[in-house]
Each structure stands twice: as C-alpha cells, then as structure tokens.
Short mmCIF file of C-alpha atoms in Angstrom, two decimals:
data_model
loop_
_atom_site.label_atom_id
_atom_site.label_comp_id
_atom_site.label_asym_id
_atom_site.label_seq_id
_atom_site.Cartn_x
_atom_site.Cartn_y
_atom_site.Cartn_z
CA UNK H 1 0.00 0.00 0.00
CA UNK H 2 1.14 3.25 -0.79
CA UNK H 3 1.47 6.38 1.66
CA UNK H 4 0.66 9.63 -0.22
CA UNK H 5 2.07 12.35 -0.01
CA UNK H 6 0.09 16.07 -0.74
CA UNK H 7 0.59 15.83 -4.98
CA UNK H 8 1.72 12.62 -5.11
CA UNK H 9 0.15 10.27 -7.15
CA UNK H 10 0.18 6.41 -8.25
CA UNK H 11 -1.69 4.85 -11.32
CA UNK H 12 -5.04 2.86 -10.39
CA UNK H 13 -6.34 -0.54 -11.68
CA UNK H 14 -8.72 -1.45 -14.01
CA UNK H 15 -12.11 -1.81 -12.58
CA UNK H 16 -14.18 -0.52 -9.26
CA UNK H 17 -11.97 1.52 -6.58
CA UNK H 18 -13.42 2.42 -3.28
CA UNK H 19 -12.41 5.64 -1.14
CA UNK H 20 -13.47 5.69 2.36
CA UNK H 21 -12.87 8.29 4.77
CA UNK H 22 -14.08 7.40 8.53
CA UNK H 23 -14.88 9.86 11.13
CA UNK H 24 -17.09 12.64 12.14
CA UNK H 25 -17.23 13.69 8.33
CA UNK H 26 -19.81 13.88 5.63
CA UNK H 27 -17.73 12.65 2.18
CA UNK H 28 -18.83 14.34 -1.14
CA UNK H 29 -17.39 14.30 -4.72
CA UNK H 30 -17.37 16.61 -7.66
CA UNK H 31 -17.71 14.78 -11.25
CA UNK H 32 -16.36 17.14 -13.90
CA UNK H 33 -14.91 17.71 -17.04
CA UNK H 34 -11.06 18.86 -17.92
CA UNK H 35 -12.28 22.61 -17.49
CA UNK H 36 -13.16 21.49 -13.92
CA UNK H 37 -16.10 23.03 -13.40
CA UNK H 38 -19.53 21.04 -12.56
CA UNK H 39 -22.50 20.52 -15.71
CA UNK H 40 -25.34 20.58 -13.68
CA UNK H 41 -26.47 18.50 -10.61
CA UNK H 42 -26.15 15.13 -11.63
CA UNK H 43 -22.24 15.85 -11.28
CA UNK H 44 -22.48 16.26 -7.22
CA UNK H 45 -22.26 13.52 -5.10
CA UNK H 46 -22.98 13.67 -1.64
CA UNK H 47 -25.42 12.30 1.42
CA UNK H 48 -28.70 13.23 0.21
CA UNK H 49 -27.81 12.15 -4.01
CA UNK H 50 -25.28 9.37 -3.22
CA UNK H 51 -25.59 7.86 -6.71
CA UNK H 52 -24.45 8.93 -10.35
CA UNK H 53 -23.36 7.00 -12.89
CA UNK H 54 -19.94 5.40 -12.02
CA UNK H 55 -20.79 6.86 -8.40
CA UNK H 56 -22.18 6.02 -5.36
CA UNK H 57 -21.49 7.08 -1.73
CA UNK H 58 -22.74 4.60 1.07
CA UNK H 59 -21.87 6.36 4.49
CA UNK H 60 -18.11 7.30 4.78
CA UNK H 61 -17.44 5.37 1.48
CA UNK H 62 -17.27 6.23 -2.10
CA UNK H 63 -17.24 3.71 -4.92
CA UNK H 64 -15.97 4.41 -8.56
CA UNK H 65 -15.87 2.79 -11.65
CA UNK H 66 -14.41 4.63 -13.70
CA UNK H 67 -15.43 3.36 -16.62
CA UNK H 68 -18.76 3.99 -16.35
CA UNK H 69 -18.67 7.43 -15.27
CA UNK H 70 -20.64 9.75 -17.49
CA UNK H 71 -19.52 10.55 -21.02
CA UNK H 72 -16.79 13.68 -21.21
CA UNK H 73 -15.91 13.13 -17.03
CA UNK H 74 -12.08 13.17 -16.55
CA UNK H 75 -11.73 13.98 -13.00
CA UNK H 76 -13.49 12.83 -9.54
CA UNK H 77 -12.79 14.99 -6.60
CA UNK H 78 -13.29 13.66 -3.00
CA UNK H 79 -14.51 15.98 -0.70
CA UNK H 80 -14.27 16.27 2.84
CA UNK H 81 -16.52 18.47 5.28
CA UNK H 82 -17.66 18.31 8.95
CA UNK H 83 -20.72 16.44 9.92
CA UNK H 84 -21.70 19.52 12.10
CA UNK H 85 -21.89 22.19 9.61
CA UNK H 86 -19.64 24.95 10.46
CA UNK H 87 -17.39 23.25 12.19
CA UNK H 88 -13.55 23.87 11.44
CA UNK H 89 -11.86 20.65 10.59
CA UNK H 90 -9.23 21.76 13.28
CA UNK H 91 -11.44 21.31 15.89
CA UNK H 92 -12.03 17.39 14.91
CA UNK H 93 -9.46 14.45 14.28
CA UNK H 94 -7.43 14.94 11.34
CA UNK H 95 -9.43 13.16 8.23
CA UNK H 96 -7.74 10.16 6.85
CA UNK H 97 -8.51 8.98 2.88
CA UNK H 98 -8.16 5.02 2.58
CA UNK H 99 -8.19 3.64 -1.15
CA UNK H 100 -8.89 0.14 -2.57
CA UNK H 101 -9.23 -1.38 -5.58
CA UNK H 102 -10.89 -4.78 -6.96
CA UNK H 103 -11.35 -7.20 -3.88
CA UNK H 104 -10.69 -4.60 -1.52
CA UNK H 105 -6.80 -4.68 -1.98
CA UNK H 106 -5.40 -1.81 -0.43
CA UNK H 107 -3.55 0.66 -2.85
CA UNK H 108 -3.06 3.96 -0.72
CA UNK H 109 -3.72 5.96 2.62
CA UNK H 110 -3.52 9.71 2.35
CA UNK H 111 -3.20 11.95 5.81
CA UNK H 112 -3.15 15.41 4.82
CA UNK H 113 -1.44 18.10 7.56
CA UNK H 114 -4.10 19.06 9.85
CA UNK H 115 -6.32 21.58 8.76
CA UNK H 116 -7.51 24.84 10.64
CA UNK H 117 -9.75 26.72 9.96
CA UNK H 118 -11.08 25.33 7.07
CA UNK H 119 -13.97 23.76 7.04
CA UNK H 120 -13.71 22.11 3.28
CA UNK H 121 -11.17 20.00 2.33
CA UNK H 122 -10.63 18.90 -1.59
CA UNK H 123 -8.61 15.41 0.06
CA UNK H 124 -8.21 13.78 -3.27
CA UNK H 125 -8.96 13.41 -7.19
CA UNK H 126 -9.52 10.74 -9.59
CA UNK H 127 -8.27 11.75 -12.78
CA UNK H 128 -7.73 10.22 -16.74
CA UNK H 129 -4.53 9.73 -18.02
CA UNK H 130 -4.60 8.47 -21.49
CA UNK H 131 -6.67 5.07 -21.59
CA UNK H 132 -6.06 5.17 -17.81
CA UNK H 133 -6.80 6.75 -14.02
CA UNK H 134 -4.94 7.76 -11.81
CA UNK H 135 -5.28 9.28 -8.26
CA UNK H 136 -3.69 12.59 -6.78
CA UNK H 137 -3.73 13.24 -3.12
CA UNK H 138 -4.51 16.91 -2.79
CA UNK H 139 -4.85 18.04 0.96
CA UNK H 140 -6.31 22.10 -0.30
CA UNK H 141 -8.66 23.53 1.90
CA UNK H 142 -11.28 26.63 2.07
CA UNK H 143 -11.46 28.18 4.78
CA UNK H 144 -14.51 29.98 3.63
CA UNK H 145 -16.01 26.63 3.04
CA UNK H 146 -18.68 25.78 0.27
CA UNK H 147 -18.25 29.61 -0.92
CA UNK H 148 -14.81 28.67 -1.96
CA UNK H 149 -15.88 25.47 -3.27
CA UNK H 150 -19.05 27.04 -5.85
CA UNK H 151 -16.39 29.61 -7.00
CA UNK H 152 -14.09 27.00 -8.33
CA UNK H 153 -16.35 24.39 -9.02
CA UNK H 154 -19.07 26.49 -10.69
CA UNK H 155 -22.07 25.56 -8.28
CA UNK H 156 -24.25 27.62 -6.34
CA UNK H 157 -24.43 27.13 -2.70
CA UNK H 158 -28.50 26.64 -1.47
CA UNK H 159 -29.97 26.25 1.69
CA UNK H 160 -31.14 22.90 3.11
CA UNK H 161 -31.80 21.22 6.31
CA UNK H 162 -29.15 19.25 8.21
CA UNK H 163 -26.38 17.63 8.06
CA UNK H 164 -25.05 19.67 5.16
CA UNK H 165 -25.99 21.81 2.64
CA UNK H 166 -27.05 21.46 -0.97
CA UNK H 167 -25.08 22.31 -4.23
CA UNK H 168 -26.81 23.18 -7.09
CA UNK H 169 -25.36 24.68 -11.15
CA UNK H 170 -24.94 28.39 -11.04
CA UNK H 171 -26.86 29.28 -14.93
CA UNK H 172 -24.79 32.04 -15.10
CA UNK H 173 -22.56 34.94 -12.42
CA UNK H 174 -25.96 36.70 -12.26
CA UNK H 175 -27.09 36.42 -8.12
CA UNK H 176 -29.72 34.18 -8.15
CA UNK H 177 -33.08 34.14 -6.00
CA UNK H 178 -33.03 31.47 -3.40
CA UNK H 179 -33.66 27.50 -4.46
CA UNK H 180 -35.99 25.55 -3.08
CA UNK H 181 -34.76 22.32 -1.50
CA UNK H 182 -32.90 19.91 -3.50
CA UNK H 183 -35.84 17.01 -2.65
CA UNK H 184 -39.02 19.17 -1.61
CA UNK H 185 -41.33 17.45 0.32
CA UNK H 186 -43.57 15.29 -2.11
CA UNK H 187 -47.35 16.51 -2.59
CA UNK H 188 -50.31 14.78 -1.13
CA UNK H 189 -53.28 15.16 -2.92
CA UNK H 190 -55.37 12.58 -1.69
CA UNK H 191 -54.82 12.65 2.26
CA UNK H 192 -52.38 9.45 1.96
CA UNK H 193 -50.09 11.14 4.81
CA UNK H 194 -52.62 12.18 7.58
CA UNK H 195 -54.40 8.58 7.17
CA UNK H 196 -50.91 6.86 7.84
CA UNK H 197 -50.02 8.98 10.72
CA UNK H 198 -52.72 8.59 12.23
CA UNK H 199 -52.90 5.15 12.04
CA UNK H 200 -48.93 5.82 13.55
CA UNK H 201 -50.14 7.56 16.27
CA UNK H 202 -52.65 5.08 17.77
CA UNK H 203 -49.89 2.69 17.56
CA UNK H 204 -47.57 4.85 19.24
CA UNK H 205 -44.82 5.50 16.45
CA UNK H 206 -43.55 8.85 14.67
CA UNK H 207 -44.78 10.50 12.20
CA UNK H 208 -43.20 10.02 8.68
CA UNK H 209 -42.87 12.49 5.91
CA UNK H 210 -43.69 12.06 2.39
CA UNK H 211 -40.37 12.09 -0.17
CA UNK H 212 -40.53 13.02 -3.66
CA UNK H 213 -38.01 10.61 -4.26
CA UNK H 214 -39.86 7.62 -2.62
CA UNK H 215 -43.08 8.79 -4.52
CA UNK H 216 -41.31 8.85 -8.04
CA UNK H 217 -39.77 5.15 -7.21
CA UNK H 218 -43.50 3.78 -6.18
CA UNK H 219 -45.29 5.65 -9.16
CA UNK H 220 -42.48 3.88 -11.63
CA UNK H 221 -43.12 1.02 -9.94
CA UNK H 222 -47.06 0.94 -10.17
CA UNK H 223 -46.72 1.74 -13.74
CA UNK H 224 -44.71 -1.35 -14.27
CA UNK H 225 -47.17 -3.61 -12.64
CA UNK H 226 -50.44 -2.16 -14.56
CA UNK H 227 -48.43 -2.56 -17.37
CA UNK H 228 -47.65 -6.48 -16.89
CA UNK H 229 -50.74 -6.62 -15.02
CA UNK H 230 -49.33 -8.25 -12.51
CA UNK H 231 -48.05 -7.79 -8.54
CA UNK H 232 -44.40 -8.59 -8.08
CA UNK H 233 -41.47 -7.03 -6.67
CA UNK H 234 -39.50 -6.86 -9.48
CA UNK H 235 -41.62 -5.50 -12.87
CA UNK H 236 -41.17 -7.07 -16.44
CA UNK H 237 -38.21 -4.97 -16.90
CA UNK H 238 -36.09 -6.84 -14.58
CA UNK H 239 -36.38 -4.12 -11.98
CA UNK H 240 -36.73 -4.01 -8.30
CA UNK H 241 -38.68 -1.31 -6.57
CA UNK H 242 -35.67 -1.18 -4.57
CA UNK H 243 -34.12 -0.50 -7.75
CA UNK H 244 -36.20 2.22 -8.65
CA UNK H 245 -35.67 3.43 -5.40
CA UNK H 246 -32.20 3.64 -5.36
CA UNK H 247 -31.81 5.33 -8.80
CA UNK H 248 -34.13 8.47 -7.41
CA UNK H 249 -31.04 8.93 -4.91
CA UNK H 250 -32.55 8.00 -1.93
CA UNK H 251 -29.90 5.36 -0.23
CA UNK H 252 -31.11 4.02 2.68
CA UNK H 253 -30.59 2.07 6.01
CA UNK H 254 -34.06 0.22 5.97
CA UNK H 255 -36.60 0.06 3.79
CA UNK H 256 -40.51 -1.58 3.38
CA UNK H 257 -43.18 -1.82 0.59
CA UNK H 258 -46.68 -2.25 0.01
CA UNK H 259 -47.47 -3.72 -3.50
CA UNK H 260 -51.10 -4.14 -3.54
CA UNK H 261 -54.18 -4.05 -6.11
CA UNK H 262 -57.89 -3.71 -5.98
CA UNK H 263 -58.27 -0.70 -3.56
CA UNK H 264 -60.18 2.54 -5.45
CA UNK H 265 -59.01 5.27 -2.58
CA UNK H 266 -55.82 6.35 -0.68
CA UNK H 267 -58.56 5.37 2.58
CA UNK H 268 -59.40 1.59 1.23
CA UNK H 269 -55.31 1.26 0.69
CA UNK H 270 -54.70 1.90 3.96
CA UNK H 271 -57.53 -0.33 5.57
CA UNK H 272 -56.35 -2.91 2.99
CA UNK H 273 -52.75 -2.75 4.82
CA UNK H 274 -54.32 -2.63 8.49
CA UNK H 275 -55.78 -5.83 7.95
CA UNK H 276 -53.35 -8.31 8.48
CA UNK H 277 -49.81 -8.61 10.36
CA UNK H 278 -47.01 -8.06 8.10
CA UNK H 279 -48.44 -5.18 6.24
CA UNK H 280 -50.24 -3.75 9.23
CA UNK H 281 -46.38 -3.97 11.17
CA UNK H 282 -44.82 -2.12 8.20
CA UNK H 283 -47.12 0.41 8.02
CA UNK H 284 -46.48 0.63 11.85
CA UNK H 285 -42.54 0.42 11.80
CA UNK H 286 -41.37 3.21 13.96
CA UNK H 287 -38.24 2.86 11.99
CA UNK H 288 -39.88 4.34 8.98
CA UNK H 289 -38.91 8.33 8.65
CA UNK H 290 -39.92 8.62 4.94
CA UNK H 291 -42.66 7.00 3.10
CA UNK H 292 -44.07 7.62 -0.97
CA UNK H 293 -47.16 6.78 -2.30
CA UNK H 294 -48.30 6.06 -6.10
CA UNK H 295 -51.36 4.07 -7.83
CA UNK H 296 -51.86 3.17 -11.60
CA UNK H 297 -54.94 2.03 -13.14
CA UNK H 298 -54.82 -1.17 -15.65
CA UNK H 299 -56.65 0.23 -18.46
CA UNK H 300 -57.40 -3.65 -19.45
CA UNK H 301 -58.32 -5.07 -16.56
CA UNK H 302 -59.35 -1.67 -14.86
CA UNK H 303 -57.17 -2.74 -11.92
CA UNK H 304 -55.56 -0.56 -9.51
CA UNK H 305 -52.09 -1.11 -9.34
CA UNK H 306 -50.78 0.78 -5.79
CA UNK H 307 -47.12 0.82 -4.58
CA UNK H 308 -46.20 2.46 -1.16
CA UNK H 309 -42.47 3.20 0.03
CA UNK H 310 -40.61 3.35 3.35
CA UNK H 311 -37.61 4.24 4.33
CA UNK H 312 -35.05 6.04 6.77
CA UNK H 313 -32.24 7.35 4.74
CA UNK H 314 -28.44 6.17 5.67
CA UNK H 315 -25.87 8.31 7.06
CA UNK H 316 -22.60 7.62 8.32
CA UNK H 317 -24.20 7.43 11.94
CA UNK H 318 -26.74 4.67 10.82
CA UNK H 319 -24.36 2.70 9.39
CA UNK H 320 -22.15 3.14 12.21
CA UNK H 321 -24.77 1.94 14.31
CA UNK H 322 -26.27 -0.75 12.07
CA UNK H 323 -23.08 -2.84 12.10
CA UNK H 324 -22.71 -2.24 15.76
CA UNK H 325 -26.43 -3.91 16.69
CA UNK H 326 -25.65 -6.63 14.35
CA UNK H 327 -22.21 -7.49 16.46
CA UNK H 328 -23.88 -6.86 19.40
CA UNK H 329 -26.43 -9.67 18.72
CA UNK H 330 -23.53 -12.00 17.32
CA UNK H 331 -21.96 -11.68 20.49
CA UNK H 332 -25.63 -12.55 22.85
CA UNK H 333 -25.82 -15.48 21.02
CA UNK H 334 -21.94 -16.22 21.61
CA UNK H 335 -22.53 -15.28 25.43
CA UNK H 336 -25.41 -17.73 25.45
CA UNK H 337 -23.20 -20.95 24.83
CA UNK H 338 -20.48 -19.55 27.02
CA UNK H 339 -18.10 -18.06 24.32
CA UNK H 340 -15.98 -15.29 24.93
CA UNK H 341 -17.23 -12.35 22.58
CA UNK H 342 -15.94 -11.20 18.85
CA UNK H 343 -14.09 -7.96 19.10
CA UNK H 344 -14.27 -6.18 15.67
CA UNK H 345 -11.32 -5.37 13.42
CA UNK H 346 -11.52 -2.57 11.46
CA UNK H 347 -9.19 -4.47 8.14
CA UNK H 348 -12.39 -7.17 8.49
CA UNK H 349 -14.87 -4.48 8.77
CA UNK H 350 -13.37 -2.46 5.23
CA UNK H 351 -13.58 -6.29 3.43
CA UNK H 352 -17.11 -6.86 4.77
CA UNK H 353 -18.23 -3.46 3.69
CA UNK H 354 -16.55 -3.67 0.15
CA UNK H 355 -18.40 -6.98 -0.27
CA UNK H 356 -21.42 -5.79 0.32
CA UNK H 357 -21.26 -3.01 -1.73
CA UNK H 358 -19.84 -4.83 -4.50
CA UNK H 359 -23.08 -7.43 -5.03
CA UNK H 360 -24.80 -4.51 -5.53
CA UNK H 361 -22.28 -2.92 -7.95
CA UNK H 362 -21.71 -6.25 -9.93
CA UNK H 363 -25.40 -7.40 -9.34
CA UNK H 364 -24.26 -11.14 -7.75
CA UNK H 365 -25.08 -12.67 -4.26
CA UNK H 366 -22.18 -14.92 -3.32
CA UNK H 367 -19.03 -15.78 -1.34
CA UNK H 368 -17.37 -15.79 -4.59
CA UNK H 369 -16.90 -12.55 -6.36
CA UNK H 370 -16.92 -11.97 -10.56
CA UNK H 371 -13.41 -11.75 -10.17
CA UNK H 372 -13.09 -15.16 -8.33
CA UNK H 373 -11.60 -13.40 -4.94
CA UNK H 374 -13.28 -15.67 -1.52
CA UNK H 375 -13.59 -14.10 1.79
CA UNK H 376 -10.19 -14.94 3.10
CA UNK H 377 -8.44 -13.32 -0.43
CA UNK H 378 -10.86 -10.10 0.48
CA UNK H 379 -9.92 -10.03 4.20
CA UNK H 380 -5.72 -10.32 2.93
CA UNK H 381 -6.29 -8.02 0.30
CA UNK H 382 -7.86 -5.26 3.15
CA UNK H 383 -5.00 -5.98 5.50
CA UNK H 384 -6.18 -8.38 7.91
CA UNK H 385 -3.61 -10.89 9.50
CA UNK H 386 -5.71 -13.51 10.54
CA UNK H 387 -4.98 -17.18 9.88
CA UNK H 388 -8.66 -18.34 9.36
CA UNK H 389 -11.22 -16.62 7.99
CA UNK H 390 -15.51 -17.59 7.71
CA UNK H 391 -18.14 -15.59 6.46
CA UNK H 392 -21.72 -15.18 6.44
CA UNK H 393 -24.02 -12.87 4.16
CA UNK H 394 -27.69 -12.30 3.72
CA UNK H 395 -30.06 -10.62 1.71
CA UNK H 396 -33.42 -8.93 1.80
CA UNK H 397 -33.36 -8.52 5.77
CA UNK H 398 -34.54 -5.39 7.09
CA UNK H 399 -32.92 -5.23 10.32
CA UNK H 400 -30.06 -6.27 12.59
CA UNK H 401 -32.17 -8.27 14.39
CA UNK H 402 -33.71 -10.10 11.53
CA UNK H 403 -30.37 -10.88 9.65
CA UNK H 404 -28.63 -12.19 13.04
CA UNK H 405 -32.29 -14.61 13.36
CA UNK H 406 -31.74 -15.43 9.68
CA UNK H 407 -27.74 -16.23 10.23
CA UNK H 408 -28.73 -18.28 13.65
CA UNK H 409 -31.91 -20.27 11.86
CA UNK H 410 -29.64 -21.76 9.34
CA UNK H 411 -26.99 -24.07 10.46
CA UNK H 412 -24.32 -23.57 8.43
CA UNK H 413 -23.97 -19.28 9.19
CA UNK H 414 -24.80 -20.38 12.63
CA UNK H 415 -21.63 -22.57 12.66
CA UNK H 416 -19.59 -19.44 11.89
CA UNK H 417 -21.33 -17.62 14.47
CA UNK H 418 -20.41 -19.80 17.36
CA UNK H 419 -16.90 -20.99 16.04
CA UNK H 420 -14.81 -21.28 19.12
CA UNK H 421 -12.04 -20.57 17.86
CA UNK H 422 -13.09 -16.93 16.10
CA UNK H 423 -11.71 -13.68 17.95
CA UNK H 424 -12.44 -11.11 15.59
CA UNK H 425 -15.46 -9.67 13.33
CA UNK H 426 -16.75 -7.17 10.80
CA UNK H 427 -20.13 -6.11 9.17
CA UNK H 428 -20.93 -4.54 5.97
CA UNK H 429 -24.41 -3.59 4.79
CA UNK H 430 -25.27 -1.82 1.64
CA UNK H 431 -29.03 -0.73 0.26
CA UNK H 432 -29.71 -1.22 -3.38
CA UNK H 433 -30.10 -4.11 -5.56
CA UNK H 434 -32.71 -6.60 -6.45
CA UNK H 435 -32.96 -7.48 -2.94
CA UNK H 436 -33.09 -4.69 -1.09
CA UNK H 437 -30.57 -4.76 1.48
CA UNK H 438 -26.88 -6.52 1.50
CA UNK H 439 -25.39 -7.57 4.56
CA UNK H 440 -21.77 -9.25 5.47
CA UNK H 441 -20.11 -10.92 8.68
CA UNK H 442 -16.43 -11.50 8.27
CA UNK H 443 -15.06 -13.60 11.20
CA UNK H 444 -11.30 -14.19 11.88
CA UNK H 445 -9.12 -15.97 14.48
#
C-alpha cells in the first residue's frame, strides 16, 4: 500500500476503486470535465444524491468505476466536510482517505497536515490519463467553506436542512433568488399522509414524511405492474422497486413496501394494509422516517395497481450503528453458549463493507466474487492478518435483528457464528439491488 504524499500520485487498476474516509465527516465528490467546473447536478455527489453513474457514496465510502462514469468526465474529486456544519476541521481528528481497488486490496492511505480553519477540504482526485486513471492526493482547503468550493467548481451554494448543505449549477454569475430544497417534500393530494399517521399515532410511532423521491420510485413502480398486469417485486423490466428506489437517490438504512391491487381510494389502501400482520407492522414500523405513495390504473383489466415506500435514509451514523447492533447480537448469542465475545477489526470491517457493496455494484449474491476473490483473499487483500477466515451474508433482511435470526436459523452461518475458535469480526451492509438490502459478517481468528 502506498502512503501519499500532498501531490503525489500512483496509477489505479482497471475496474471498481473504493475511497473511504471514517470519522465525524460527511464525504462528497465533484464529477467534472477537464475545465473542472460542474454541468449541472447530476455531477455532485454527496449524502442526500449518493448515486451517479460510475458513483455512489454509502456512508463514509465512495465507490468508482471509472469506466462507467458519465460521457466527457475526466476527473473525480473527494470531498471532505464536517458532519456539524460549520465546524472547522481543526477542531475534529485529522481526516484520513483510505483507497482500494478490486477485492478490496489496499492501494493507498492519504493523511493530509491538519487543517484549521477550514472547514472544506478537496482530500483527493480521480483523474484520466490516457486510456487510464490515476489518483492525486490533494490536501487544499477553504477556509470559507462551500463559498470557496461554488467559486471553483461552478455551483451555487442553497440552503437545506441538516447535516449539510445542498449544491446546485450556477446558470450564469448573475445572483440568483433562493432555491428551493434539493428534494421538496412530495405533494399529497389525496390525504395518503394524515391517514398513515394517524394510524402511527394510535400505535404509538412517529410521524413520517412524504419524499418526492420515494413517490417517483412507487409511481415507476405501479406503472410497471399495470403494465404487466401483474403484482411482483420486481416489474417485467427486470427491476426491483428497490431499484427504482435507489436510482431516485434516496440510499437508505431500511426500507418496506406495500405492492397491492384492488383498492379505489388512498382510505381503502390503507384499511387494505391494516388488515393483516405483516403489512399492518410495516405500516407501523417506527423505523420508517420517509414513506411515498403512487397508484396506476390497468386500463385492461381496470385494476388498480398501488405501490407504497418506506424508508429512513443512511448516514454515516446509521451505518455506524447498524453494524454495531448486528455485532452486538452476534456476540448474545456467543454469550449464550459460554463463548468469549468477537471484538471487531476494522481491516475485516473495510472487506465486509466492500463486499457488500460490491453485489450490488456487480449485481451477484455470493461468497465468490466476478473476479473469483473468496472471503479470506478479500480479508488479505484489506490488511487483515488472521490465519482463518468464515463468512456469512444475507439478503433482503430489514434489520439487525432479523439478519442475526436469519444467520442463527440456518446451520451452516450459525456454525460461523459460534466458532470457538473466532476472535475477531466485521459487518458490511449496503441498500440497493434486487434485494433490497446486503449484509456481510467477516469472522477471523
């Protein structure tokens, strides 16, 4: 592994990189052409649009493919800002940019000097080099912050609510009036939100909010099943409604779905839903921030087609805490048969999170990548030391607690689970895909 350097450089390999910066940052990028400025939004990568094509930020991590990047992109540039919005990087531990490639093989670690008052940092950029890519560690920061950033970057700096703010394409040096939210809040024409929080209420959980995004993904989705005239997660296109989801931008850290047909009003659809367990429970889910509703008439049939979405969106802090729960409940069941708990490696965890992200990337669901790597070549390959090396994964779970059930149900993950002889774990998770969600246990001893 390589130790940059501020300017140095180093050639990357063919295929998907990852970039991961941990800590109390929110991780950005900047797609743009060789004139460096921005084409419009699409080109801006952060928490609250975490996917573009060749893109796609999942917490603290960003994964590229270059190759796939939009056409006339030469450069990527990682950005680095504080969670708490206006706080100087001086004031928090010095950010750290880790880099692999294919497998999760380690290629470089970049620690820039310590900033101080700045409260943007450009940490790194991805860059064409003839018919390749390279990276450049970079270590500039602005110590007027976003300001600095729209004036070289060509973006307009807009208001929105926490944790960061919004970037948006400045049409021209003319002042503009102020922009509306990136994602306003999605309309509701029919009532659909104040029958679902009330129904919240009696059952004691939050209200949600609708999302634009989650109400484009379950109109897309509706469409698709009037269209085959049929219910199904996945339409005749081969898509998920996860899928959908995903592509609107909205990455989250749990997510539910009604897919249902016959009811004529947003009223029936949600009596429909009350009715029985599972669909009364997610309606219920106090997990749920976010929710989307859509309904498309078969013109054939004169069916209803309705999709709802729900979903809490993913931050670095939920996955922090996602991966935590599901080693906390790894280790109950350990302490139940009298084994000493896992303590979790952070080399494991970056393997376990690359793996994760990667069946979503390369659209697979197995210990064995495309590229034939197995978990013990992807825990090397991140650094870990261990001699022996299991792992479980799972997909379509919407919770710690139901993945760890899953994993303990089935003999063979539960074998990994309660190996005596394992001292060591980590846990990826990724949203996206056919399935929905991705998770990953990587044990070592």
């Amino acid at each position: 592994m390589t130790e940059l350097v501020p300017g140095g450089n180093l050639p990357l390999p063919g295929g998907i990189v990852t970039v991961r910066v941990p800590g109390p940052f929110d991780v950005s990028a900047l797609i743009t052409d060789d004139d460096g400025k921005v084409r419009g939004d699409a080109d801006f990568v952060f928490y609250n649009q975490p996917a573009a094509p060749g893109a796609r930020l999942t917490g603290d991590t960003l994964t590229l493919d270059p190759a796939r990047l939009r056409a006339g992109a030469t450069r990527v540039t990682v950005v680095a800002s504080p969670s708490d919005p206006g706080t100087p990087l001086g004031r928090l531990p010095a950010p750290v940019l880790d880099v692999t490639g294919p497998g999760g093989r380690p290629l470089a670690r970049f620690a820039p000097p310590r900033p101080r008052q700045e409260t943007v940092l450009l940490l790194a950029e991805v860059y064409r080099r003839g018919p390749g890519w390279k990276l450049r560690a970079l270590g500039q920061g602005y110590a007027d912050g976003l300001a600095g950033l729209a004036r070289d970057f060509g973006v307009e700096v807009t208001a929105d609510p926490p944790p960061s703010p919004t970037l948006r394409p400045t049409p021209s040096p003319t002042p503009a009036p102020p922009l509306a939210p990136a994602f306003p809040p999605a309309p509701d024409p029919d009532g659909f939100l104040g029958l679902v929080n009330s129904a919240r209420a009696a059952a004691g959980s939050p209200p949600v909010a609708l999302d634009a995004r989650l109400t484009s993904a379950a109109r897309a989705h509706a469409a698709a099943m009037a269209a085959s005239g049929r219910l199904g997660v996945e339409g005749r296109d081969g898509v998920s409604v996860y899928q959908r989801l995903t592509a609107t931008g909205y990455t989250y850290v749990t997510v539910g779905e009604h897919l249902v047909s016959g009811p004529r009003t947003p009223a029936e659809f949600v009596d429909h839903c009350l009715r029985t367990a599972r669909p009364r429970q997610t309606l219920h889910d106090p997990a749920f921030t976010h929710a989307g509703l859509a309904y498309v008439p078969d013109s054939r049939s004169g069916d209803t087609y309705w999709t709802a979405l729900w979903a809490r969106p993913l931050t670095p802090t939920e996955l922090t805490r996602t991966a935590s729960e599901v080693v906390d409940l790894t280790n109950r069941e350990r302490t139940r048969q009298g084994l000493p708990p896992l303590s979790v490696d952070p080399r494991l965890t970056t393997a376990a999170q690359a793996h994760s992200t990667d069946m979503i990337a390369r659209a697979f669901y197995d210990h064995t990548a495309p590229d034939g790597s197995r978990p013990w070549d992807r825990a090397a390959a991140a650094g870990a030391t261990q001699r022996s090396i299991g792992e479980n994964i799972a997909c379509g779970q919407r919770s710690p607690a139901e993945v760890v059930e899953g994993w303990m149900n089935s003999p063979g993950h539960r074998a990994n689970i309660l190996t005596p002889g394992f001292t060591h774990i980590g846990v990826g998770f990724a949203g996206g895909g056919s399935a929905g969600t991705y998770w990953t246990q990587l044990f070592g001893a």
